[in-house]
Amino acid sequence: MAEESLLEIRGLELRAGEEVLVDGVDLDLPRGGSLGLLGQSGSGKTLTALAVLGLLPPGVRRVAGTIRFDGVELSALDEAGLRPFRGGRIALVFQEAMSAFNPVLKLGRQVAEVLELHRRQIDRRGRPPEVLRLFEEVGLKEPERVARSYPHELSGGMLQRCLIAMALAGEPELLIADEPTTALDVTVQARILELVAEIRRRRGLSLLWISHDLGVVARVCGRVAVMRGGRVLEQGEVEQVLRQPAHPYTRELMAAAPRLERSG
Amino acid sequence: MSDGDPILEARSLAVRYPDQRGPLGGVRSWRRAVDDVSFVVPRGQTLALVGESGCGKSSTGRAILGLQPQASGELLFRPAGADGGRDLLKLPPSGWKAVRRRIALVFQDSGSALNPRLKVWQSVAEPLQIHRLASGAGLRRRVDELLERVGLDPASGERYPDQFSGGQRQRIGIARALGTEPELVVCDEIVSALDVLVQRQVLELLSGLQRERGLSYLFICHDLAVVSGFAQRTAVMKGGRLAEQGPTAEMFSAPKQEYTRCLLDAVPLI
């Protein structure tokens, strides 16, 4: 094996009752690498990501397959065993930043809670400066003001940055991002994508990025896996897949991807 | 009246909101959401109104539907067969019913706007009943035609909104809007929440309806990639004002304003 896999999924099968939602998915994410999980709603991309942390919605269960993270078989762990991974070594960022936060707690306090849980070496007095440092790292201009704010007081783009700061608070090795920029304006989205790329370079973070948007995946990911109907249709280097899509569905997605038609 | 004549013309449109209120509730200061905006929607064509959240594009759309009491300037609406235009901002309340038949609205989450307790066919039938355009067996036949035209099985009209996907609910919203045979449809971010493939299909449906019925669209959207290849003309808004407007392909090849260029550069292309 040339590269060590940080995340390795083999033969993952998820069902709700008799319905097969994810069907024999194999994925590899090398340490420090970035993988885009590309598909439309209902393709199974989000469920695959949630399965990594054992966060499947009620009624959905894993009937087959293994998930290994840094040599540990996550799929064999119970709730207590998964705790150090959730929000710690593996962080999750969602589309709706607003619903990820507690609406009645100040943002600084919420990020401090992650430190309390996953960074025991930082004592009570060390937490506030670390929170401010994290807010600065994600490009928030007035970290003190942000720390004192409630979620509803910030714009969508700022809140998404706070969510990334909260994800980084646990010093994760893997960041799982589920359509985190879909609800944002294009210019805000472009800045968040730049931020994520920069953080990855700086921290050597591995990235699993879930999206329906091929353009976004091409901007942040080195590799891409195309999903439909619970299966991976093809996976490979983004450039390779874009140059020579092996599956007709990938070609269809490429044809529908954003383009700007210009005259002349 | 031929294609290309304006069906809607905005002249120095302004929309303001109360910003600060005094102790007794009187307005102390106003904030302008839309300021000195002029544009034309050519008959049978699409004008895209693009810009970021808070730029005033939705306030503009709401003003056209008479939902923005603090609007000033002129909004001239010229339905087929009418002499000259009627200024929507000076329309008496009694005049709105006739106009509302000719201007339809479809918005982002039309699914959640449908009454969840009504069967889909009943929701589509509502505007037809309000404007007394059909009744009895004729009503149901008309609804079936509308559902079929937007690509839905007429039999699915017996189901409730939550049994449809996002793309299908958007089609239901379009069917409901088409019932009164509008000439102008205001579309507010109607494909923003949809996956790319479904987005394409809904845009194709709209283009087909435009060719077939000569519909005009005011297409409010934050996504320039969606607008490209769909809207003949585009107007870019920033901070309540128009930054730039013109034929879409021309503007996207050679934007005159730095802001337009910035928006174009932000689109993630493959």
Coordinates of C-alpha atoms in Angstrom, one line a residue:
Chain A
M1 CA 0.0 0.0 0.0
A2 CA 1.4 3.3 -1.1
E3 CA -0.4 5.6 1.3
E4 CA -1.8 4.8 4.7
S5 CA -5.6 5.3 4.8
L6 CA -6.9 7.5 7.6
L7 CA -10.4 6.5 6.9
E8 CA -11.3 3.2 5.3
I9 CA -14.9 2.1 4.6
R10 CA -15.5 -1.4 3.3
G11 CA -18.8 -2.9 2.0
L12 CA -21.0 -0.5 4.0
E13 CA -24.6 -1.4 3.8
L14 CA -27.3 0.7 5.5
R15 CA -31.0 -0.1 5.6
A16 CA -34.2 1.3 6.9
G17 CA -36.4 -1.7 7.4
E18 CA -36.0 -3.7 4.2
E19 CA -35.1 -0.7 2.1
V20 CA -31.4 -0.6 1.2
L21 CA -30.2 3.0 1.5
V22 CA -26.4 2.5 1.1
D23 CA -25.3 -0.5 -0.8
G24 CA -21.8 -1.9 -0.6
V25 CA -19.9 1.4 -0.4
D26 CA -16.0 1.3 -0.3
L27 CA -14.2 4.5 0.3
D28 CA -10.6 5.4 1.1
L29 CA -9.3 8.7 2.5
P30 CA -5.5 8.9 2.9
R31 CA -4.1 10.9 5.8
G32 CA -4.0 14.6 4.8
G33 CA -6.1 13.9 1.8
S34 CA -9.5 15.3 0.7
L35 CA -12.4 13.3 -0.7
G36 CA -15.6 14.7 -2.2
L37 CA -18.7 12.6 -1.9
L38 CA -20.8 13.9 -4.8
G39 CA -24.4 13.0 -5.3
Q40 CA -28.0 14.4 -5.4
S41 CA -30.4 14.2 -2.5
G42 CA -31.2 10.6 -1.6
S43 CA -27.9 9.2 -3.0
G44 CA -26.8 8.1 0.4
K45 CA -23.9 10.5 0.7
T46 CA -25.0 12.0 4.0
L47 CA -25.9 8.7 5.6
T48 CA -22.5 7.3 4.6
A49 CA -20.8 10.2 6.4
L50 CA -23.1 9.9 9.5
A51 CA -22.3 6.2 9.7
V52 CA -18.7 7.0 10.3
L53 CA -19.5 8.5 13.7
G54 CA -22.4 6.2 14.4
L55 CA -24.9 9.0 14.1
L56 CA -27.4 7.3 11.9
P57 CA -31.0 8.6 12.2
P58 CA -33.5 6.5 14.1
G59 CA -34.7 3.5 12.0
V60 CA -31.6 3.4 9.9
R61 CA -29.1 0.6 10.7
R62 CA -25.8 -0.7 9.5
V63 CA -26.3 -4.3 8.4
A64 CA -22.9 -5.0 6.9
G65 CA -19.5 -3.4 6.4
T66 CA -16.6 -2.0 8.4
I67 CA -15.4 1.6 9.1
R68 CA -11.8 2.0 10.2
F69 CA -10.3 5.3 11.3
D70 CA -6.5 5.3 11.9
G71 CA -6.5 1.6 12.5
V72 CA -9.5 1.7 15.0
E73 CA -12.6 -0.1 13.9
L74 CA -15.2 2.6 14.6
S75 CA -18.0 0.3 13.5
A76 CA -17.2 -2.0 16.5
L77 CA -17.3 0.7 19.1
D78 CA -20.2 1.5 21.4
E79 CA -21.4 5.0 22.4
A80 CA -18.7 5.4 25.0
G81 CA -16.0 4.2 22.7
L82 CA -17.1 6.7 20.0
R83 CA -17.1 9.7 22.3
P84 CA -13.5 10.7 21.9
F85 CA -14.0 10.6 18.1
R86 CA -17.2 12.7 17.9
G87 CA -16.3 16.3 17.8
G88 CA -12.7 15.4 18.9
R89 CA -10.6 13.4 16.4
I90 CA -13.4 13.6 13.8
A91 CA -15.3 16.9 13.5
L92 CA -18.6 17.4 11.7
V93 CA -19.8 20.6 10.0
F94 CA -23.3 20.9 8.7
Q95 CA -25.2 23.0 6.2
E96 CA -27.4 24.8 8.6
A97 CA -25.0 26.5 11.0
M98 CA -28.0 28.1 12.8
S99 CA -29.4 24.7 13.9
A100 CA -26.0 23.4 14.9
F101 CA -25.7 25.9 17.8
N102 CA -27.7 26.3 20.9
P103 CA -29.7 29.4 20.4
V104 CA -29.6 30.6 24.0
L105 CA -25.9 30.2 24.7
K106 CA -23.2 32.7 23.6
L107 CA -21.0 31.5 20.9
G108 CA -17.8 31.7 23.0
R109 CA -19.3 29.5 25.7
Q110 CA -20.3 26.9 23.1
V111 CA -16.8 26.7 21.6
A112 CA -15.4 26.5 25.2
E113 CA -17.6 23.5 25.9
V114 CA -15.8 21.6 23.1
L115 CA -12.4 22.5 24.7
E116 CA -13.7 21.3 28.0
L117 CA -14.7 18.0 26.5
H118 CA -11.9 17.2 24.2
R119 CA -8.9 19.3 25.2
R120 CA -8.5 18.5 28.9
Q121 CA -4.9 19.9 29.0
I122 CA -6.3 23.4 28.6
D123 CA -7.6 24.6 32.1
R124 CA -10.5 26.8 32.8
R125 CA -8.5 30.1 32.5
G126 CA -6.8 28.9 29.3
R127 CA -10.1 28.4 27.5
P128 CA -11.3 32.0 26.7
P129 CA -8.0 33.0 25.0
E130 CA -8.0 29.7 23.0
V131 CA -11.6 30.4 21.9
L132 CA -10.5 33.9 20.7
R133 CA -7.6 32.3 18.9
L134 CA -9.9 29.9 17.1
F135 CA -12.2 32.6 16.0
E136 CA -9.2 34.5 14.7
E137 CA -8.0 31.4 12.8
V138 CA -11.3 31.2 10.9
G139 CA -11.0 34.8 9.9
L140 CA -13.5 36.4 12.2
K141 CA -12.5 40.1 12.6
E142 CA -13.8 40.9 16.1
P143 CA -13.3 37.7 18.0
E144 CA -14.3 39.2 21.4
R145 CA -17.6 40.5 20.0
V146 CA -18.3 37.2 18.3
A147 CA -17.6 35.3 21.5
R148 CA -20.2 37.5 23.3
S149 CA -22.8 37.1 20.6
Y150 CA -25.8 34.8 20.3
P151 CA -26.1 32.7 17.1
H152 CA -29.0 34.8 15.7
E153 CA -26.9 38.0 16.0
L154 CA -24.5 36.9 13.2
S155 CA -24.8 36.5 9.4
G156 CA -24.9 33.1 7.8
G157 CA -21.3 33.4 6.6
M158 CA -20.0 34.4 10.1
L159 CA -22.0 31.6 11.7
Q160 CA -20.5 29.1 9.3
R161 CA -17.1 30.4 10.3
C162 CA -18.0 29.9 14.0
L163 CA -19.1 26.4 13.2
I164 CA -15.7 25.7 11.6
A165 CA -14.0 27.2 14.7
M166 CA -16.0 24.9 16.9
A167 CA -15.0 22.0 14.7
L168 CA -11.4 22.9 15.0
A169 CA -11.6 23.3 18.8
G170 CA -11.3 19.5 19.2
E171 CA -8.1 19.5 17.1
P172 CA -9.6 17.0 14.7
E173 CA -7.6 14.9 12.2
L174 CA -10.6 14.5 10.0
L175 CA -13.2 17.1 9.1
I176 CA -16.5 15.9 7.7
A177 CA -18.4 18.7 6.0
D178 CA -21.9 18.2 4.8
E179 CA -22.9 20.8 2.2
P180 CA -21.6 23.6 4.6
T181 CA -21.8 26.3 1.9
T182 CA -25.0 25.4 0.1
A183 CA -27.1 28.1 1.8
L184 CA -24.6 30.9 1.4
D185 CA -24.2 33.6 -1.2
V186 CA -21.6 32.7 -3.9
T187 CA -19.1 35.3 -2.7
V188 CA -19.4 34.1 0.9
Q189 CA -19.2 30.5 -0.3
A190 CA -16.0 31.3 -2.2
R191 CA -14.4 32.8 0.9
I192 CA -15.4 29.8 3.1
L193 CA -14.0 27.4 0.5
E194 CA -10.7 29.4 0.5
L195 CA -10.7 29.3 4.3
V196 CA -11.2 25.5 4.4
A197 CA -8.4 25.0 1.9
E198 CA -6.1 27.2 3.9
I199 CA -6.8 25.4 7.2
R200 CA -6.2 22.1 5.6
R201 CA -2.8 23.2 4.4
R202 CA -1.9 24.6 7.8
R203 CA -3.1 21.8 10.0
G204 CA -2.6 18.9 7.6
L205 CA -6.3 18.1 8.1
S206 CA -8.0 15.3 6.1
L207 CA -11.3 16.3 4.6
L208 CA -14.5 14.4 3.7
W209 CA -16.7 16.9 1.8
I210 CA -20.3 16.1 0.9
S211 CA -21.9 18.0 -1.9
H212 CA -24.3 18.0 -4.8
D213 CA -22.2 20.6 -6.5
L214 CA -19.4 19.4 -8.7
G215 CA -17.9 22.9 -9.0
V216 CA -17.6 23.1 -5.2
V217 CA -16.0 19.6 -4.9
A218 CA -13.5 20.5 -7.7
R219 CA -12.5 23.6 -5.7
V220 CA -11.7 21.8 -2.4
C221 CA -11.1 18.1 -3.0
G222 CA -8.3 16.1 -4.6
R223 CA -10.4 13.0 -5.0
V224 CA -14.1 12.5 -5.7
A225 CA -16.5 9.6 -5.3
V226 CA -19.8 9.9 -7.3
M227 CA -22.8 8.4 -5.6
R228 CA -26.3 7.5 -6.8
G229 CA -28.9 5.2 -5.3
G230 CA -26.7 4.3 -2.4
R231 CA -23.8 3.1 -4.6
V232 CA -20.5 4.6 -5.5
L233 CA -20.5 4.7 -9.3
E234 CA -16.9 5.8 -9.7
Q235 CA -14.1 7.4 -7.8
G236 CA -10.7 8.9 -8.6
E237 CA -8.7 12.0 -8.8
V238 CA -11.0 15.0 -9.5
E239 CA -9.0 16.0 -12.5
Q240 CA -9.0 12.5 -13.9
V241 CA -12.8 12.1 -13.4
L242 CA -13.5 15.5 -15.0
R243 CA -11.3 14.7 -17.9
Q244 CA -12.5 11.2 -18.5
P245 CA -15.8 10.5 -16.6
A246 CA -16.2 6.7 -16.7
H247 CA -19.9 6.7 -15.8
P248 CA -22.7 8.3 -17.9
Y249 CA -24.2 9.7 -14.7
T250 CA -21.0 11.6 -14.0
R251 CA -21.2 13.1 -17.5
E252 CA -24.8 14.1 -16.8
L253 CA -23.8 15.9 -13.6
M254 CA -21.0 17.6 -15.5
A255 CA -23.4 18.8 -18.1
A256 CA -25.7 20.2 -15.4
A257 CA -22.8 21.8 -13.4
P258 CA -22.6 25.6 -13.2
R259 CA -21.3 27.2 -16.2
L260 CA -21.2 30.8 -17.4
E261 CA -22.3 31.2 -21.0
R262 CA -20.6 34.2 -22.4
S263 CA -20.9 35.8 -25.8
G264 CA -18.1 36.0 -28.3
Chain B
M1 CA -48.2 44.2 -28.9
S2 CA -45.1 42.2 -29.8
D3 CA -42.3 40.4 -28.0
G4 CA -39.8 42.8 -26.5
D5 CA -42.2 45.6 -25.6
P6 CA -41.9 46.0 -21.9
I7 CA -44.6 44.2 -19.9
L8 CA -43.2 45.7 -16.7
E9 CA -41.2 48.9 -16.3
A10 CA -39.7 50.1 -13.0
R11 CA -38.8 53.8 -12.8
S12 CA -36.8 55.0 -9.9
L13 CA -38.3 52.4 -7.6
A14 CA -37.6 52.8 -3.9
V15 CA -38.7 50.7 -1.0
R16 CA -38.1 51.7 2.6
Y17 CA -38.5 50.0 5.9
P18 CA -38.9 51.6 9.4
D19 CA -35.5 51.5 11.0
Q20 CA -35.9 53.2 14.3
R21 CA -39.2 53.9 16.1
G22 CA -40.0 56.6 18.7
P23 CA -41.4 55.8 22.1
L24 CA -45.0 56.0 20.8
G25 CA -44.3 53.7 17.8
G26 CA -43.9 56.5 15.3
V27 CA -41.2 56.0 12.8
R28 CA -38.1 58.0 13.6
S29 CA -35.9 57.0 10.7
W30 CA -36.2 54.8 7.6
R31 CA -33.8 52.4 5.9
R32 CA -33.9 52.2 2.2
A33 CA -33.9 48.5 1.0
V34 CA -34.3 49.6 -2.7
D35 CA -33.1 52.9 -4.0
D36 CA -33.6 54.5 -7.4
V37 CA -33.9 51.2 -9.3
S38 CA -35.1 51.3 -12.9
F39 CA -35.4 48.3 -15.2
V40 CA -37.6 46.8 -17.9
V41 CA -39.0 43.2 -18.2
P42 CA -39.4 42.7 -22.0
R43 CA -42.6 40.8 -23.0
G44 CA -41.9 37.1 -23.5
Q45 CA -38.5 37.3 -22.0
T46 CA -36.7 36.9 -18.7
L47 CA -35.1 39.6 -16.6
A48 CA -32.9 38.1 -13.9
L49 CA -32.4 40.2 -10.7
V50 CA -29.2 39.0 -9.1
G51 CA -27.2 39.9 -6.0
E52 CA -26.3 38.8 -2.5
S53 CA -28.6 38.5 0.5
G54 CA -29.9 41.9 1.6
C55 CA -29.3 43.6 -1.8
G56 CA -33.0 44.4 -2.2
K57 CA -33.9 41.9 -4.9
S58 CA -36.7 40.3 -3.0
S59 CA -38.1 43.6 -1.8
T60 CA -38.3 44.6 -5.4
G61 CA -40.2 41.5 -6.3
R62 CA -42.6 42.0 -3.3
A63 CA -43.2 45.6 -4.5
I64 CA -44.5 44.2 -7.8
L65 CA -47.0 42.1 -6.0
G66 CA -48.2 45.0 -3.9
L67 CA -46.8 43.5 -0.8
Q68 CA -44.5 46.5 0.0
P69 CA -46.6 49.4 1.3
Q70 CA -43.7 51.8 1.5
A71 CA -42.7 51.7 -2.1
S72 CA -42.4 54.8 -4.3
G73 CA -41.5 55.6 -7.8
E74 CA -43.3 54.0 -10.7
L75 CA -44.1 50.4 -11.6
L76 CA -45.8 50.3 -14.9
F77 CA -47.5 47.1 -15.8
R78 CA -48.8 46.6 -19.3
P79 CA -50.9 43.5 -19.7
A80 CA -51.9 42.4 -23.3
G81 CA -54.8 44.5 -24.6
A82 CA -54.4 47.3 -22.1
D83 CA -53.7 50.8 -23.4
G84 CA -50.6 52.2 -21.8
G85 CA -49.5 51.0 -18.5
R86 CA -51.0 50.9 -15.0
D87 CA -48.9 52.1 -12.2
L88 CA -49.0 49.3 -9.7
L89 CA -47.9 51.6 -6.9
K90 CA -51.0 53.8 -7.5
L91 CA -53.5 50.9 -7.9
P92 CA -56.5 51.1 -5.5
P93 CA -57.1 48.0 -3.4
S94 CA -60.1 47.2 -5.6
G95 CA -57.8 47.1 -8.7
W96 CA -55.5 44.4 -7.4
K97 CA -57.7 41.4 -8.0
A98 CA -57.7 41.8 -11.7
V99 CA -53.9 42.5 -11.7
R100 CA -53.1 39.6 -9.5
R101 CA -54.6 37.3 -12.1
R102 CA -52.0 38.5 -14.6
I103 CA -49.0 38.5 -12.2
A104 CA -48.1 35.2 -10.5
L105 CA -45.6 34.5 -7.8
V106 CA -43.5 31.3 -7.3
F107 CA -41.0 31.3 -4.5
Q108 CA -38.2 29.3 -3.0
D109 CA -40.0 26.8 -0.9
S110 CA -43.3 26.6 -2.6
G111 CA -43.7 23.2 -1.0
S112 CA -44.1 24.7 2.5
A113 CA -46.4 27.3 1.1
L114 CA -48.9 24.7 0.0
N115 CA -51.6 23.9 2.6
P116 CA -50.4 20.5 4.0
R117 CA -54.0 19.5 4.7
L118 CA -55.2 20.0 1.1
K119 CA -54.7 17.5 -1.6
V120 CA -52.4 18.8 -4.3
W121 CA -55.2 19.2 -6.8
Q122 CA -57.2 21.3 -4.4
S123 CA -54.2 23.7 -3.9
V124 CA -53.8 24.0 -7.7
A125 CA -57.6 24.6 -8.0
E126 CA -57.7 27.4 -5.5
P127 CA -56.6 30.4 -7.7
L128 CA -59.0 29.1 -10.4
Q129 CA -61.9 29.2 -7.9
I130 CA -60.9 32.6 -6.4
H131 CA -61.0 34.1 -9.9
R132 CA -64.1 32.1 -10.9
L133 CA -62.3 30.6 -13.9
A134 CA -63.6 27.1 -13.6
S135 CA -65.9 25.0 -11.5
G136 CA -67.3 21.4 -11.2
A137 CA -65.9 18.9 -13.7
G138 CA -64.3 21.7 -15.7
L139 CA -62.2 22.7 -12.7
R140 CA -60.8 19.2 -12.2
R141 CA -60.1 18.9 -15.9
R142 CA -58.2 22.2 -15.9
V143 CA -56.2 21.1 -12.8
D144 CA -55.3 17.8 -14.5
E145 CA -54.1 19.7 -17.6
L146 CA -51.9 22.0 -15.4
L147 CA -50.4 19.1 -13.5
E148 CA -49.7 17.3 -16.7
R149 CA -48.1 20.4 -18.3
V150 CA -45.6 20.7 -15.4
G151 CA -44.6 17.1 -15.8
L152 CA -46.7 15.5 -13.0
D153 CA -49.1 12.6 -13.2
P154 CA -52.6 14.1 -12.9
A155 CA -53.5 11.1 -10.6
S156 CA -50.8 12.3 -8.2
G157 CA -53.2 15.3 -7.5
E158 CA -54.9 13.0 -5.0
R159 CA -51.8 13.0 -2.8
Y160 CA -50.7 15.5 -0.1
P161 CA -47.7 17.9 -0.5
D162 CA -45.4 16.0 1.9
Q163 CA -45.5 13.0 -0.4
F164 CA -43.6 14.9 -3.1
S165 CA -39.9 15.7 -3.5
G166 CA -38.6 19.3 -3.5
G167 CA -38.4 19.4 -7.3
Q168 CA -42.0 18.1 -7.6
R169 CA -43.3 20.6 -5.1
Q170 CA -41.7 23.3 -7.1
R171 CA -43.6 22.0 -10.1
I172 CA -46.8 22.1 -8.1
G173 CA -46.0 25.7 -7.3
I174 CA -45.6 26.5 -11.0
A175 CA -48.9 24.6 -11.9
R176 CA -50.7 26.7 -9.2
A177 CA -49.2 29.9 -10.6
L178 CA -50.2 29.1 -14.2
G179 CA -53.8 28.5 -13.5
T180 CA -55.0 32.1 -13.9
E181 CA -53.0 32.4 -17.2
P182 CA -50.6 35.1 -15.9
E183 CA -48.5 37.1 -18.3
L184 CA -45.7 37.9 -15.8
V185 CA -44.4 35.4 -13.3
V186 CA -42.2 36.6 -10.4
C187 CA -39.9 33.8 -9.5
D188 CA -38.1 34.3 -6.1
E189 CA -35.1 31.9 -5.7
I190 CA -37.2 29.1 -7.0
V191 CA -34.4 26.7 -7.9
S192 CA -31.9 27.6 -5.1
A193 CA -32.7 24.7 -2.8
L194 CA -32.7 22.1 -5.6
D195 CA -30.0 19.7 -6.7
V196 CA -28.3 20.6 -10.0
L197 CA -30.1 18.0 -12.1
V198 CA -33.5 18.9 -10.7
Q199 CA -32.6 22.6 -11.1
R200 CA -31.9 22.0 -14.9
Q201 CA -35.3 20.3 -15.3
V202 CA -37.2 23.1 -13.6
L203 CA -35.4 25.7 -15.7
E204 CA -36.2 23.7 -18.9
L205 CA -39.8 23.6 -17.8
L206 CA -39.9 27.4 -17.4
S207 CA -38.1 28.0 -20.7
G208 CA -40.6 25.7 -22.5
L209 CA -43.6 27.5 -20.9
Q210 CA -42.0 30.8 -22.0
R211 CA -41.7 29.7 -25.6
E212 CA -45.2 28.2 -25.6
R213 CA -47.2 30.9 -23.8
G214 CA -45.0 34.0 -24.3
L215 CA -44.6 34.2 -20.5
S216 CA -42.4 36.9 -19.0
Y217 CA -40.3 36.2 -15.9
L218 CA -38.8 38.4 -13.3
F219 CA -36.3 35.8 -12.0
I220 CA -34.8 36.7 -8.6
C221 CA -31.7 34.6 -7.9
H222 CA -28.4 34.8 -6.1
D223 CA -26.7 32.2 -8.3
L224 CA -25.2 33.7 -11.5
A225 CA -24.6 30.2 -13.0
V226 CA -28.4 29.5 -12.9
V227 CA -29.1 32.8 -14.7
S228 CA -26.6 32.2 -17.4
G229 CA -28.2 30.6 -20.4
F230 CA -31.6 31.1 -18.9
A231 CA -32.3 34.8 -18.6
Q232 CA -32.0 37.0 -21.7
R233 CA -31.3 40.1 -19.5
T234 CA -29.7 40.5 -16.1
A235 CA -29.7 43.3 -13.6
V236 CA -27.1 43.1 -10.7
M237 CA -28.2 44.7 -7.4
K238 CA -25.9 45.8 -4.6
G239 CA -26.9 47.5 -1.4
G240 CA -30.4 48.4 -2.8
R241 CA -29.1 49.9 -6.0
L242 CA -28.6 48.6 -9.5
A243 CA -24.9 48.0 -10.1
E244 CA -25.2 47.0 -13.7
Q245 CA -27.7 45.7 -16.2
G246 CA -27.8 44.4 -19.8
P247 CA -28.0 41.3 -22.0
T248 CA -26.8 38.4 -19.8
A249 CA -24.2 36.9 -22.2
E250 CA -22.7 40.3 -22.9
M251 CA -22.5 41.3 -19.3
F252 CA -21.0 38.0 -18.2
S253 CA -18.3 38.2 -21.0
A254 CA -17.4 41.8 -20.3
P255 CA -18.7 43.0 -16.9
K256 CA -18.4 46.7 -16.6
Q257 CA -18.5 46.8 -12.8
E258 CA -15.9 45.4 -10.5
Y259 CA -18.7 44.0 -8.4
T260 CA -20.2 42.0 -11.2
R261 CA -16.7 40.6 -12.0
C262 CA -16.4 39.7 -8.3
L263 CA -19.7 37.8 -8.3
L264 CA -18.7 36.0 -11.5
D265 CA -15.3 35.0 -10.1
A266 CA -17.0 33.5 -7.1
V267 CA -19.0 30.9 -9.1
P268 CA -17.4 27.5 -8.6
L269 CA -16.9 26.2 -12.1
I270 CA -15.6 22.8 -13.1

